[in-house]
Structures are given as structure tokens and as C-alpha cells.
PDB file of C-alpha atoms in Angstrom:
ATOM      1  CA  MET A   1       0.000   0.000   0.000  1.00 73.00           C
ATOM      2  CA  ALA A   2       1.375   3.386  -1.029  1.00 84.00           C
ATOM      3  CA  ILE A   3       1.264   6.003   1.728  1.00 89.00           C
ATOM      4  CA  ARG A   4       0.740   9.609   0.778  1.00 92.00           C
ATOM      5  CA  GLN A   5       1.051  12.844   2.718  1.00 94.00           C
ATOM      6  CA  VAL A   6      -0.651  16.069   1.714  1.00 93.00           C
ATOM      7  CA  VAL A   7      -0.085  19.433   3.382  1.00 94.00           C
ATOM      8  CA  TYR A   8      -2.085  22.431   2.274  1.00 93.00           C
ATOM      9  CA  GLU A   9      -3.161  25.916   3.280  1.00 94.00           C
ATOM     10  CA  SER A  10      -6.533  27.522   2.697  1.00 91.00           C
ATOM     11  CA  SER A  11      -8.126  30.793   3.703  1.00 89.00           C
ATOM     12  CA  GLY A  12     -11.330  30.861   5.718  1.00 79.00           C
ATOM     13  CA  VAL A  13     -14.297  32.634   4.156  1.00 81.00           C
ATOM     14  CA  HIS A  14     -14.951  34.344   7.494  1.00 84.00           C
ATOM     15  CA  ASP A  15     -13.537  34.438  11.016  1.00 87.00           C
ATOM     16  CA  PHE A  16     -14.169  31.219  12.886  1.00 89.00           C
ATOM     17  CA  PRO A  17     -15.149  31.606  16.538  1.00 92.00           C
ATOM     18  CA  PRO A  18     -13.917  28.895  18.941  1.00 93.00           C
ATOM     19  CA  GLU A  19     -17.214  26.974  18.965  1.00 96.00           C
ATOM     20  CA  GLU A  20     -17.317  26.788  15.178  1.00 94.00           C
ATOM     21  CA  LEU A  21     -13.690  25.638  15.097  1.00 93.00           C
ATOM     22  CA  LYS A  22     -14.533  22.881  17.597  1.00 95.00           C
ATOM     23  CA  ARG A  23     -17.400  21.697  15.372  1.00 95.00           C
ATOM     24  CA  LEU A  24     -15.166  21.766  12.297  1.00 91.00           C
ATOM     25  CA  LEU A  25     -12.449  19.806  14.076  1.00 92.00           C
ATOM     26  CA  GLY A  26     -14.989  17.258  15.304  1.00 94.00           C
ATOM     27  CA  GLN A  27     -16.362  16.763  11.791  1.00 92.00           C
ATOM     28  CA  SER A  28     -12.823  16.475  10.396  1.00 91.00           C
ATOM     29  CA  ARG A  29     -12.043  13.744  12.911  1.00 93.00           C
ATOM     30  CA  VAL A  30     -15.189  11.815  11.950  1.00 95.00           C
ATOM     31  CA  ASN A  31     -14.424  12.158   8.232  1.00 91.00           C
ATOM     32  CA  ASN A  32     -10.775  11.175   8.651  1.00 93.00           C
ATOM     33  CA  ARG A  33     -11.645   8.145  10.759  1.00 95.00           C
ATOM     34  CA  ALA A  34     -14.189   7.009   8.153  1.00 95.00           C
ATOM     35  CA  ALA A  35     -11.603   7.465   5.382  1.00 93.00           C
ATOM     36  CA  ASP A  36      -8.929   5.641   7.432  1.00 95.00           C
ATOM     37  CA  ILE A  37      -6.534   8.589   7.371  1.00 96.00           C
ATOM     38  CA  ILE A  38      -4.806  10.660  10.037  1.00 95.00           C
ATOM     39  CA  GLY A  39      -4.169  14.352  10.088  1.00 92.00           C
ATOM     40  CA  ALA A  40      -3.539  17.596  11.864  1.00 94.00           C
ATOM     41  CA  LEU A  41      -5.470  20.841  11.516  1.00 92.00           C
ATOM     42  CA  LEU A  42      -4.195  24.289  12.482  1.00 93.00           C
ATOM     43  CA  TYR A  43      -6.121  27.552  12.295  1.00 93.00           C
ATOM     44  CA  LEU A  44      -4.137  30.775  12.515  1.00 91.00           C
ATOM     45  CA  ASN A  45      -5.033  34.335  11.517  1.00 89.00           C
ATOM     46  CA  GLY A  46      -7.909  33.266   9.274  1.00 89.00           C
ATOM     47  CA  ASN A  47      -5.973  30.489   7.531  1.00 92.00           C
ATOM     48  CA  PHE A  48      -6.189  26.734   7.827  1.00 93.00           C
ATOM     49  CA  PHE A  49      -3.160  24.473   7.531  1.00 94.00           C
ATOM     50  CA  GLN A  50      -3.823  20.760   7.281  1.00 93.00           C
ATOM     51  CA  LEU A  51      -1.731  17.621   7.074  1.00 94.00           C
ATOM     52  CA  LEU A  52      -3.338  14.394   5.872  1.00 95.00           C
ATOM     53  CA  GLU A  53      -1.668  10.981   5.724  1.00 96.00           C
ATOM     54  CA  GLY A  54      -2.912   7.587   4.638  1.00 96.00           C
ATOM     55  CA  ALA A  55      -3.311   5.295   1.668  1.00 95.00           C
ATOM     56  CA  ALA A  56      -2.814   7.231  -1.559  1.00 94.00           C
ATOM     57  CA  SER A  57      -6.323   6.451  -2.841  1.00 93.00           C
ATOM     58  CA  ASP A  58      -7.917   7.546   0.453  1.00 94.00           C
ATOM     59  CA  ILE A  59      -5.929  10.782   0.528  1.00 94.00           C
ATOM     60  CA  GLU A  60      -6.800  11.580  -3.085  1.00 91.00           C
ATOM     61  CA  ALA A  61     -10.527  11.010  -2.475  1.00 92.00           C
ATOM     62  CA  THR A  62     -10.465  13.084   0.709  1.00 91.00           C
ATOM     63  CA  PHE A  63      -8.561  15.933  -0.903  1.00 86.00           C
ATOM     64  CA  ARG A  64     -11.009  16.034  -3.843  1.00 90.00           C
ATOM     65  CA  ARG A  65     -13.850  16.376  -1.314  1.00 88.00           C
ATOM     66  CA  ILE A  66     -11.990  19.150   0.537  1.00 85.00           C
ATOM     67  CA  GLU A  67     -11.343  21.008  -2.730  1.00 85.00           C
ATOM     68  CA  ARG A  68     -15.118  21.094  -3.393  1.00 85.00           C
ATOM     69  CA  ASP A  69     -15.667  22.722   0.020  1.00 75.00           C
TER      70      ASP A  69
END
């Protein structure tokens, strides 16, 4: 199985208050678990930085979904 890592940055469309960030992180954890990938999510000054790691096919599918968001 080929392992892939993806790191990307994106800008938020608005400021995210702490409660909204908690919901987003919770949903990311659910999605990542379902896709059998691991990751890290950082929010700083209106920007998101995310690391995803897992099977190449799982990472590609997850990243395509994220790009649509």
C-alpha cells in the first residue's frame, strides 16, 4: 500500500469563533476516521493548515472532497 502525505493551506471565508472551530475539528475527525486517514489541523489568523496521511487512494478522495468545500 502506497502512503501519501498532503499538506495544504486555505483561507477561511470568514472568522471562525472557537465553537465553530470545535465543530469543524470534530467533523474532520469523523471524516478522517471514516476514510482511514490521520491528520492535523491548524487555524491561525484566518488560515487553515492541514496535514493528511494515509493510503494514496484515500488521501486523493479526501482531498477532492476538501477542494469542493
